Coordinates of C-alpha atoms and ligand atoms in Angstrom, one line a residue:
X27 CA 0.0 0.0 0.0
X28 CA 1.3 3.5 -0.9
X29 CA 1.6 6.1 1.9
X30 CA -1.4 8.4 2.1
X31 CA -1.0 11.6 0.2
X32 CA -3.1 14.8 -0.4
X33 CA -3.8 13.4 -4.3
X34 CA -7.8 12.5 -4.8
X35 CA -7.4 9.3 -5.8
X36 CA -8.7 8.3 -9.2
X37 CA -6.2 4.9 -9.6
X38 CA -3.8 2.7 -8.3
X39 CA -0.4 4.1 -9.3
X40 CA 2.7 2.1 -8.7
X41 CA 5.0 3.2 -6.1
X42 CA 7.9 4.4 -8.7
X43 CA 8.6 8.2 -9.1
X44 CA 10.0 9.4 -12.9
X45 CA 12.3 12.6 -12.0
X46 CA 13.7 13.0 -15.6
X47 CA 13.3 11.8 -19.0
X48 CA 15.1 11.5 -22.4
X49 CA 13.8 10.0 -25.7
X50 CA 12.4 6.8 -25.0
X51 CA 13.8 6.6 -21.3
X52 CA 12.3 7.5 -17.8
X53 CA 14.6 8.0 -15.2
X54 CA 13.6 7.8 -11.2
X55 CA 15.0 8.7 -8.5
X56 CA 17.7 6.8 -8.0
X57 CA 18.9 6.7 -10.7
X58 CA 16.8 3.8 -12.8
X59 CA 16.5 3.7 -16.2
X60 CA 13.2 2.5 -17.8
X61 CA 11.9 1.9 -21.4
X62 CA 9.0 3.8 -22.1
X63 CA 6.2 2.4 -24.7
X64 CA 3.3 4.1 -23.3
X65 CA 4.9 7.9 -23.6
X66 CA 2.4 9.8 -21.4
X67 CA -0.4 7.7 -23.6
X68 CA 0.3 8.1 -27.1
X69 CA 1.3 12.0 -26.6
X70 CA 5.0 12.1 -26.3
X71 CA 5.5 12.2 -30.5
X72 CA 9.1 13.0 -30.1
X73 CA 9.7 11.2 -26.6
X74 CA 10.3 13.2 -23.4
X75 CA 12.0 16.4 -23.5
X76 CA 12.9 16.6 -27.3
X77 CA 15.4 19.3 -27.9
X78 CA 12.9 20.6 -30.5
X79 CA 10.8 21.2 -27.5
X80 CA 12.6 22.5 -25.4
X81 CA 13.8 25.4 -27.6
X82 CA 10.3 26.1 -28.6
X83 CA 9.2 26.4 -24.9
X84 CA 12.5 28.6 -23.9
X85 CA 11.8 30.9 -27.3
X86 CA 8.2 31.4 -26.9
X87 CA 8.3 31.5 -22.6
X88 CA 10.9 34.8 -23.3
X89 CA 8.5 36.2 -25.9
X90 CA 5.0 36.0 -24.6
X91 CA 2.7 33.7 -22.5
X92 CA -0.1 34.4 -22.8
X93 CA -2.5 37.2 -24.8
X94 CA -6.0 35.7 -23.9
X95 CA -7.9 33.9 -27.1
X96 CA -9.7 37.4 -27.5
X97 CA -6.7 38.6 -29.2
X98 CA -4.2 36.8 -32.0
X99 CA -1.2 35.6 -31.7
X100 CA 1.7 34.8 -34.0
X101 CA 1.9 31.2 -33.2
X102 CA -1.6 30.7 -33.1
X103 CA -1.9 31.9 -36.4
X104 CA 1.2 29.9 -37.8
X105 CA -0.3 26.6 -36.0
X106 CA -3.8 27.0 -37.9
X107 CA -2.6 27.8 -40.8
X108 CA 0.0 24.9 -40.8
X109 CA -2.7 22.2 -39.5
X110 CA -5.6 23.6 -42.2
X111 CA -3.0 23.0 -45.1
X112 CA -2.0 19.4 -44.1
X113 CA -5.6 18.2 -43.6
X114 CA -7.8 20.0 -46.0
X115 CA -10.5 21.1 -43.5
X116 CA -10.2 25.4 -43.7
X117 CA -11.0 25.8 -40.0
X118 CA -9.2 25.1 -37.0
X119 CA -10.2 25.8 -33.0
X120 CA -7.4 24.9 -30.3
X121 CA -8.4 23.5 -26.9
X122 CA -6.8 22.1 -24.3
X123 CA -7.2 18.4 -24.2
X124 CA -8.9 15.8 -26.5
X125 CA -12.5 15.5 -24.3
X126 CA -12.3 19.5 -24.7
X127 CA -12.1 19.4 -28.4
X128 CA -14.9 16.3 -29.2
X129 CA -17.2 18.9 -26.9
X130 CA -16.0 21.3 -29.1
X131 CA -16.8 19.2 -32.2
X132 CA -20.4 17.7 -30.8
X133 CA -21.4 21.4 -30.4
X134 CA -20.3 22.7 -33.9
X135 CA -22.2 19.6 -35.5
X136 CA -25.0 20.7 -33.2
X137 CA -24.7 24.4 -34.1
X138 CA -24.3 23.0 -38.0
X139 CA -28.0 20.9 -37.5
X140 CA -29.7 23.8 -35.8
X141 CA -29.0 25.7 -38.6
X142 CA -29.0 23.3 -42.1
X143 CA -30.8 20.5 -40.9
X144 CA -33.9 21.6 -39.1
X145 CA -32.9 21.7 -35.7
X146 CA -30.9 17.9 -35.8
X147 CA -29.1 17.1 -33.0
X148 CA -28.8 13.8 -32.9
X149 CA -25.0 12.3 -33.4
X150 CA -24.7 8.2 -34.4
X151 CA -22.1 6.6 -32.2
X152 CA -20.2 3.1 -31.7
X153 CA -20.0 0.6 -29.9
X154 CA -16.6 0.5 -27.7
X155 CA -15.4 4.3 -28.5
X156 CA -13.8 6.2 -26.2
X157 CA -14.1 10.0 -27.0
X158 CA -13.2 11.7 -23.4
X159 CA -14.0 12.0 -19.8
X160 CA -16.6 14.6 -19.7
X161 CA -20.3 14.2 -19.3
X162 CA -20.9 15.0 -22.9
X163 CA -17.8 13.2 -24.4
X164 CA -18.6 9.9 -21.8
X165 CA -22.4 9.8 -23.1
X166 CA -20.7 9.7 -26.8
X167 CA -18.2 6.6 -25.7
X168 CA -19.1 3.0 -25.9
X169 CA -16.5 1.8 -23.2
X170 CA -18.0 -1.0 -21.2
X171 CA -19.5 -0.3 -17.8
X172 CA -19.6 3.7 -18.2
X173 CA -23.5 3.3 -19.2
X174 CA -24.5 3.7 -15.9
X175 CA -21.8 6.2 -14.4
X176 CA -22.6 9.8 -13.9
X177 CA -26.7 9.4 -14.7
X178 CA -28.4 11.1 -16.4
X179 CA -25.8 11.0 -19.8
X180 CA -26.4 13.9 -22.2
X181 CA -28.9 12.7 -24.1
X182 CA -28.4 12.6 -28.6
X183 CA -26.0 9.9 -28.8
X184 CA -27.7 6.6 -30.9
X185 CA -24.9 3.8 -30.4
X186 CA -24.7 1.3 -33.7
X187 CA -22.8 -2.0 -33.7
X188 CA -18.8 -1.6 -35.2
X189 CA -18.9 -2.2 -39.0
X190 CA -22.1 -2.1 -39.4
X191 CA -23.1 0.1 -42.6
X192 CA -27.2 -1.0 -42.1
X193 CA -27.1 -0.3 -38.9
X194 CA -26.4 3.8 -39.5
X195 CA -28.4 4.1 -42.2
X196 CA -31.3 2.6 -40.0
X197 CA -29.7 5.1 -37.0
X198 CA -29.8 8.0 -39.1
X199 CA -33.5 10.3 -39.4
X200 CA -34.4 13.6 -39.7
X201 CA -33.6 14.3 -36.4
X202 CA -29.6 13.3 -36.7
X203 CA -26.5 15.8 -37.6
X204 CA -23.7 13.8 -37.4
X205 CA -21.7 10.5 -37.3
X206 CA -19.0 10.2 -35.2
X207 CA -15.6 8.0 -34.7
X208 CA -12.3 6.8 -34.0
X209 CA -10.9 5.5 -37.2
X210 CA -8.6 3.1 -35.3
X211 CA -10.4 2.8 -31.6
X212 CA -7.2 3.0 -29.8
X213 CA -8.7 2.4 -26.0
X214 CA -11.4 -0.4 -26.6
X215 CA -7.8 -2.1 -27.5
X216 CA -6.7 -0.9 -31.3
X217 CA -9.7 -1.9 -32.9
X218 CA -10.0 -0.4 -37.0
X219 CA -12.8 -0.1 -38.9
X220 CA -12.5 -1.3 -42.1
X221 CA -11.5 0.0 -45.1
X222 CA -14.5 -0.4 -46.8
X223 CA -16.9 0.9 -43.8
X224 CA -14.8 3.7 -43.7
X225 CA -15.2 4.3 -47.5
X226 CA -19.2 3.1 -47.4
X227 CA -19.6 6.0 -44.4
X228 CA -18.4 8.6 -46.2
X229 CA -20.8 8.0 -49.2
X230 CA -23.7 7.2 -46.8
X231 CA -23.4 10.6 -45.0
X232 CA -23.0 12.7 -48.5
X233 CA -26.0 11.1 -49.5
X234 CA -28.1 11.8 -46.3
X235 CA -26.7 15.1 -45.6
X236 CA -25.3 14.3 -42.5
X237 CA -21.5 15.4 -41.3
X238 CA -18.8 12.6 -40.7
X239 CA -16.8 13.6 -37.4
X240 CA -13.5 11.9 -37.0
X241 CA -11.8 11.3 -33.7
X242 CA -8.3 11.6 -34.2
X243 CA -6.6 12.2 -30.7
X244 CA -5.1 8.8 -30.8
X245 CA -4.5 8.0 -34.6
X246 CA -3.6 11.4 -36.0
X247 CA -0.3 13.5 -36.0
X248 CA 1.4 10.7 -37.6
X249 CA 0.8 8.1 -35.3
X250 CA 0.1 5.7 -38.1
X251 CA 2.6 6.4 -40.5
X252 CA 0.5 9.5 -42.4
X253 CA 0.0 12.9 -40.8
X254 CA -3.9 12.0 -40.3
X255 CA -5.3 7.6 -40.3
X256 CA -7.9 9.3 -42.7
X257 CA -5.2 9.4 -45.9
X258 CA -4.5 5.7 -45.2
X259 CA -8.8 5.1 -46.2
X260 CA -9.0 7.8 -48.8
X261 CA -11.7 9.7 -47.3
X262 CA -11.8 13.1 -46.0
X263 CA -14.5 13.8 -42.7
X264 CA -16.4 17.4 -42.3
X265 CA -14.8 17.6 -38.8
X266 CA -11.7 16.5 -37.3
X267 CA -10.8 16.2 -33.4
X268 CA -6.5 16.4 -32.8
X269 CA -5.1 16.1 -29.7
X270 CA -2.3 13.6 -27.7
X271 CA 0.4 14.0 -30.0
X272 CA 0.0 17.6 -31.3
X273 CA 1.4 19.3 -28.5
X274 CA 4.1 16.3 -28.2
X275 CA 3.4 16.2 -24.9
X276 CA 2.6 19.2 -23.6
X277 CA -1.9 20.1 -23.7
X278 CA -3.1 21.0 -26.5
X279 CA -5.7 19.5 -28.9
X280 CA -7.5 21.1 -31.9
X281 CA -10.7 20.8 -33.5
X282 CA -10.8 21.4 -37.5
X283 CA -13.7 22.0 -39.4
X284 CA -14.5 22.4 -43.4
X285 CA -15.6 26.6 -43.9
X286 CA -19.4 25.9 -44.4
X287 CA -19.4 23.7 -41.3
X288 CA -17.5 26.2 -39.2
X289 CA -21.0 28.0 -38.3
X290 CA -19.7 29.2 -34.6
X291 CA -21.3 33.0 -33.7
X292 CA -19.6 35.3 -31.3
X293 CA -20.1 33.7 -28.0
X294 CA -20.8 30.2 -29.0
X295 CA -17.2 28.7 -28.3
X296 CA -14.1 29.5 -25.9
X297 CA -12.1 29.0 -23.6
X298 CA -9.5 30.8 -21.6
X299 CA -6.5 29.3 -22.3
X300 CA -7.4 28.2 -25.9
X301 CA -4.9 29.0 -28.4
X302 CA -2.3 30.5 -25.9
X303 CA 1.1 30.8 -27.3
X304 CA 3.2 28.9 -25.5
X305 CA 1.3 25.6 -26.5
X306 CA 0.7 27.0 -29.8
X307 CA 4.6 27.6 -30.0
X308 CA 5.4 23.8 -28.7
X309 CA 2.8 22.3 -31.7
X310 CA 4.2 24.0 -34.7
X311 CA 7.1 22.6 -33.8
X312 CA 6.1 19.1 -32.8
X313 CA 3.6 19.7 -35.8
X314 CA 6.4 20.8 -38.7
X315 CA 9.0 17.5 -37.1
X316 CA 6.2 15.5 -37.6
X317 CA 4.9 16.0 -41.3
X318 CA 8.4 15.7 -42.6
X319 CA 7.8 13.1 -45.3
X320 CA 11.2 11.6 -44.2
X321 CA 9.8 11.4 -40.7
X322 CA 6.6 9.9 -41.7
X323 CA 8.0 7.4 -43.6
X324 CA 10.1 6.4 -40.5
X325 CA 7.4 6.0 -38.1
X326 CA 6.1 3.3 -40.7
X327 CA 8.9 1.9 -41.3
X328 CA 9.1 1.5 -37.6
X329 CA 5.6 -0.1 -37.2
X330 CA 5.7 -2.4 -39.6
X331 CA 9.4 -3.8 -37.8
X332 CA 7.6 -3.3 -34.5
X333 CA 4.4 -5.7 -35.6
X334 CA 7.0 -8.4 -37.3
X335 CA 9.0 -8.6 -34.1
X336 CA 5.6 -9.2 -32.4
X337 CA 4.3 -11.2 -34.5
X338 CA 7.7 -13.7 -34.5
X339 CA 7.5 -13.5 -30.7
X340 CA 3.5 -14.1 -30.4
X341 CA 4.2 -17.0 -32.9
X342 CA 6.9 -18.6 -30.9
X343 CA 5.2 -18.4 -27.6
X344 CA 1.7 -19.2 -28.2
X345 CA -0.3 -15.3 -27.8
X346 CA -2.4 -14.3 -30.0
X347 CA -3.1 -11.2 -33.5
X348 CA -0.9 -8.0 -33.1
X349 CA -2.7 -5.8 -34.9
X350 CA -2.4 -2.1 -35.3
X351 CA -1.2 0.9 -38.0
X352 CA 2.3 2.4 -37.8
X353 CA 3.0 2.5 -34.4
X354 CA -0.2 1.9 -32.7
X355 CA -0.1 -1.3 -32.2
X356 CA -1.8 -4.2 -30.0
X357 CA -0.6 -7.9 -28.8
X358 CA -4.0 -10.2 -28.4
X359 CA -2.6 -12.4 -24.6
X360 CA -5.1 -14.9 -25.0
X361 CA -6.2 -14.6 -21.7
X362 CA -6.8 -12.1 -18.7
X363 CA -3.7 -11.7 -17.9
X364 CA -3.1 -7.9 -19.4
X365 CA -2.5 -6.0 -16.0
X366 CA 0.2 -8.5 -14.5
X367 CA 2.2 -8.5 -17.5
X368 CA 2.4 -5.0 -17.6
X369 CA 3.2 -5.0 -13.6
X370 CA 5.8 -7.3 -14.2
X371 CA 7.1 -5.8 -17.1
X372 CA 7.5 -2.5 -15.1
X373 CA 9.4 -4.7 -12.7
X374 CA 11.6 -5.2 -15.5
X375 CA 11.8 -1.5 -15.8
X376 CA 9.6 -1.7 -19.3
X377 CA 6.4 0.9 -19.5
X378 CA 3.8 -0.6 -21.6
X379 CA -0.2 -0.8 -21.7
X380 CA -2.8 -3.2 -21.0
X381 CA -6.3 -1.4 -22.6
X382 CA -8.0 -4.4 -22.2
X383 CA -7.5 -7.3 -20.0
X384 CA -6.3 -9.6 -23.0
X385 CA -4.2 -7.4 -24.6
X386 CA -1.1 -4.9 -24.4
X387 CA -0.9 -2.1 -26.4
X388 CA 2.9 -0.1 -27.6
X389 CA 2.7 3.5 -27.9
X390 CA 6.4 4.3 -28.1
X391 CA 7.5 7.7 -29.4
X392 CA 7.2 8.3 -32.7
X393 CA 10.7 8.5 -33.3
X394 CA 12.0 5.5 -31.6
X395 CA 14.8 3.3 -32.6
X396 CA 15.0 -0.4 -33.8
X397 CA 17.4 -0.6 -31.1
X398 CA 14.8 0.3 -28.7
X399 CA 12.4 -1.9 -29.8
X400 CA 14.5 -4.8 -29.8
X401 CA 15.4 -4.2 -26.1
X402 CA 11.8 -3.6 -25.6
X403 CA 11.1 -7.3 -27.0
X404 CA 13.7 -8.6 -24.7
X405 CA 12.4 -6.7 -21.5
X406 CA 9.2 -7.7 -22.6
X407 CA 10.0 -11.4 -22.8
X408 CA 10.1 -12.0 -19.3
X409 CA 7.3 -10.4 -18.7
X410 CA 5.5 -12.9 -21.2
Ligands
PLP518 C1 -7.3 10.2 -25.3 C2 -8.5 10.3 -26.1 C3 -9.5 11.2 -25.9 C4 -9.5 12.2 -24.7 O1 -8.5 13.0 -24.7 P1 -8.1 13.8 -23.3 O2 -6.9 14.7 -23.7 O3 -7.7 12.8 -22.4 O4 -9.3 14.6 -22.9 C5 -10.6 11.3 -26.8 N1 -10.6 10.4 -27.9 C6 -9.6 9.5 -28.1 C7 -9.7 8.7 -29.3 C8 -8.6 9.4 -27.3 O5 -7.6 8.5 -27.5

């Protein structure tokens, strides 16, 4: 048992304390070095305290801190404009954290029904997701046992069976404005849709007149080997949600919208520390690293070594699918035994995942080496 301290608890943490970080490694007090494959949860694109970072937060922290999102800002500005020419969409809104950004999203394609659709609020959900932690983001998410948490849930969210193209078009009526979805559902255990869904969903929502919102906290900012997971399907949504990654680790998340769905009025969306510069600063930088097409190309080239290694492993000891998209990736156990691997892989000084009982899940920077991730495989080994 852990001494009591004045922290609300919210989980069990283990007893180690992480002091300093490089890269892919955690350092703790005395001195320990671990591997880390979680990376703050899929947020730490260029591992901890990148040099790229660290200049960006010394520049902008000698410039300005903060102007309040009623005024612009140069980095601001620069961020937007960089984010709107990589994905298409025309519109971009920073926020502060992924939950605050799929609000931010849920209202717009609220706002956008009100006004185009007759008043349709109604947004068509999946099974499983996982969109955020507040009561509007928790009512949209699938995740098992959170139906009855927090009552009453916002109410507009019609949930629909994964993969199930009837089953929208049966969801969506008069009274709906939106679909919305992880492309890869990164919590319920890296779960994809398919190809052909994703496809099929984009030309069932032209055709009804309803928007496609993608979730891409987890899978975009070249998590998957392309700046956004939606390139890999050849599909482009009405509103995208950014986040994890974009700020490389510090908070920060965006929501991007094409210009006739960006129907905000004055007053209708903001936030105090939206947009500030010293995030802003922190994600151009993280943001122009990233979309290098040299750099991009490495994170797949990463995955796909990442998922072989796996897959040899898994083969030669009896586990089960690793299945994932650059380097998002998931090892099926083959039984319950998700949370003791991972606490004796910490034992052996590795940081990974278990989303679901049965399976681990690798979230290593996005810049990690082959090195690395054959001394993760033989930390991991032990664990297995
Ligand atoms: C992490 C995550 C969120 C929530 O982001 P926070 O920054 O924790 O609020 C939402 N959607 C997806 C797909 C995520 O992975």
């Amino acid at each position: 048992m852990q001494a009591p301290d004045s922290l609300m608890f919210i989980t069990q943490r283990p007893e180690v304390m992480f002091v300093r970080g490089e890269g892919s490694w955690l350092y703790d007090r005395e001195g320990a070095a671990y591997l880390d494959f979680v990376q703050g949860w899929a947020v730490n694109a260029l591992g901890h305290c990148s040099p790229l970072m660290r200049e960006a937060l010394a520049t902008q922290a000698a410039q300005v801190i903060n102007v309040s999102p009623a005024y612009y800002n140069e980095p601001m500005r620069r961020l937007a404009d960089r984010l709107a020419t990589l994905s298409g969409l025309e519109r971009v809104f920073f926020a502060n954290s992924g939950a605050e950004a799929n609000e931010g999203a849920i209202k717009l394609a609220r706002k956008w029904g009100q006004r185009e659709r007759g008043g349709a609020y109604e947004i068509v959900v999946f099974d499983d997701a996982f969109h955020g932690r507040t009561l509007a983001t928790m009512s949209a998410s699938g995740k098992p046992g959170w139906d009855r948490l927090f009552e009453p849930k916002v109410p507009g969210f019609v949930r629909v069976a994964k993969n199930d193209l009837d089953a929208v078009a049966r969801a969506i009526g008069p009274g709906t404005c939106a679909v919305m979805l992880e492309p890869i559902q990164g919590e319920s255990g890296v779960v994809p849709f398919s190809t052909s869904f994703m496809r099929q969903l984009r030309e069932l929502t032209d055709e009804r007149g309803v928007l496609l919102v993608l979730d891409e906290i987890q899978t975009g900012i070249g998590r998957t080997g392309r700046m956004f997971c939606y390139e890999h399907l050849g599909i482009r949504p009405d509103i995208l949600t950014l986040g994890k990654g974009i700020g490389g680790g510090v908070p920060l998340a965006a929501l991007l919208a094409r210009e006739q769905v960006s129907v905000f009025e004055a007053g209708d969306q903001g936030g105090t520390f939206n947009g500030n510069p010293l995030m802003t600063a922190v994600g151009d930088a993280v943001v122009a690293e990233v979309s290098r097409p040299e750099f991009l190309a490495r994170v797949s080239d990463s995955g796909a070594y990442l998922i072989e290694r796996l897959r040899a492993l898994s083969a030669e000891i009896g586990l089960g699918e690793v299945r994932g998209r650059g380097l998002l990736v998931a090892l099926e156990l083959g039984s319950p035994s998700g949370a003791e691997v991972a606490r004796r892989a910490l034992q052996g000084k590795l940081l990974i995942n278990s989303p679901r009982p049965t399976s681990l899940r690798f979230m290593p920077a996005l810049n990690v080496t082959r090195i690395e991730i054959d001394e993760m495989l033989a930390r991991l080994r032990p664990a297995l």
